């Protein structure tokens, strides 16, 4: 089953995916500039802003509320902690001890 309606949707999706990959790929290159960055506070602000934006978009589109089960809430929290926030913290912290090329190679692997 496909969710792509037309070529314009497909093009937007491809551009969005390429932009996301570019932004993630450049993270290791700019990480040394973030040595004084408050990593944990920055992550908290980043995800809080993301949650507010997501809520605003859902309200603007008048989407109905979604009720998650306890299992789904647990899985979302685990994904946020391990898959999203921890990844960014590890990348920034690792550039304090290694150069960006090494970190980028390990992330790419």
Coordinates of C-alpha atoms in Angstrom, one line a residue:
X1 CA 0.0 0.0 0.0
X2 CA 1.4 3.4 -0.9
X3 CA 0.6 6.8 0.5
X4 CA 2.1 8.8 -2.4
X5 CA -0.7 10.6 -4.3
X6 CA 1.2 12.1 -7.2
X7 CA 4.7 13.0 -8.4
X8 CA 4.6 16.3 -6.5
X9 CA 4.1 14.4 -3.2
X10 CA 6.9 12.0 -4.2
X11 CA 9.2 14.9 -5.1
X12 CA 8.5 16.7 -1.7
X13 CA 9.2 13.4 0.1
X14 CA 12.5 12.9 -1.7
X15 CA 13.6 16.5 -1.0
X16 CA 12.6 16.2 2.7
X17 CA 14.5 12.9 3.0
X18 CA 17.6 14.3 1.3
X19 CA 17.5 17.5 3.5
X20 CA 17.2 15.3 6.7
X21 CA 20.2 13.2 5.6
X22 CA 22.2 16.2 4.8
X23 CA 21.5 17.8 8.2
X24 CA 22.4 14.6 10.0
X25 CA 25.5 14.2 7.9
X26 CA 26.8 17.7 8.7
X27 CA 26.2 17.2 12.5
X28 CA 29.7 15.6 13.0
X29 CA 31.4 18.4 11.0
X30 CA 30.0 21.2 13.2
X31 CA 30.1 19.3 16.5
X32 CA 33.5 20.7 17.5
X33 CA 31.9 24.2 17.6
X34 CA 29.5 22.9 20.2
X35 CA 32.1 22.1 23.0
X36 CA 30.6 24.8 25.2
X37 CA 27.0 23.9 24.3
X38 CA 24.9 22.7 27.2
X39 CA 24.0 19.4 25.6
X40 CA 21.3 18.2 27.9
X41 CA 19.6 21.6 28.3
X42 CA 19.8 22.1 24.6
X43 CA 18.2 18.7 23.9
X44 CA 15.4 19.5 26.3
X45 CA 14.7 22.9 24.6
X46 CA 15.0 21.3 21.2
X47 CA 12.4 18.6 21.9
X48 CA 10.1 21.0 23.8
X49 CA 10.0 23.3 20.8
X50 CA 9.4 20.3 18.5
X51 CA 6.5 19.2 20.7
X52 CA 4.9 22.7 20.6
X53 CA 5.3 22.9 16.8
X54 CA 3.8 19.4 16.4
X55 CA 0.9 20.3 18.6
X56 CA 0.3 23.6 16.7
X57 CA 0.3 21.7 13.3
X58 CA -2.1 19.1 14.7
X59 CA -4.4 21.9 16.0
X60 CA -4.2 23.8 12.7
X61 CA -5.1 20.7 10.7
X62 CA -7.9 19.9 13.2
X63 CA -6.6 16.3 13.7
X64 CA -8.5 14.3 16.3
X65 CA -6.6 13.4 19.5
X66 CA -4.8 10.1 19.6
X67 CA -5.0 7.9 22.7
X68 CA -1.8 5.8 23.1
X69 CA -1.7 2.6 25.1
X70 CA 0.8 2.3 27.9
X71 CA 2.9 0.0 25.7
X72 CA 2.9 2.7 22.9
X73 CA 3.9 5.4 25.4
X74 CA 6.7 3.3 26.7
X75 CA 8.0 2.6 23.1
X76 CA 7.8 6.3 22.2
X77 CA 9.7 7.3 25.3
X78 CA 12.4 4.6 24.7
X79 CA 12.7 5.8 21.1
X80 CA 13.1 9.4 22.2
X81 CA 15.7 8.5 24.9
X82 CA 17.8 6.0 23.0
X83 CA 17.2 6.7 19.3
X84 CA 17.0 10.5 19.3
X85 CA 18.3 12.3 22.3
X86 CA 21.1 9.9 23.2
X87 CA 22.4 9.8 19.6
X88 CA 22.8 13.6 19.6
X89 CA 24.4 13.6 23.0
X90 CA 26.8 10.9 22.0
X91 CA 27.8 12.7 18.8
X92 CA 28.5 16.0 20.5
X93 CA 30.3 14.4 23.5
X94 CA 32.4 12.1 21.2
X95 CA 33.8 15.1 19.3
X96 CA 35.4 16.3 22.6
X97 CA 37.7 13.3 22.4
X98 CA 38.0 12.5 18.7
X99 CA 38.0 14.5 15.5
X100 CA 34.8 14.9 13.4
X101 CA 36.1 12.6 10.6
X102 CA 36.5 9.7 13.0
X103 CA 33.1 10.3 14.6
X104 CA 31.5 10.6 11.1
X105 CA 33.1 7.4 10.0
X106 CA 31.8 5.5 13.1
X107 CA 28.3 7.0 12.7
X108 CA 28.3 6.1 9.0
X109 CA 29.3 2.6 9.7

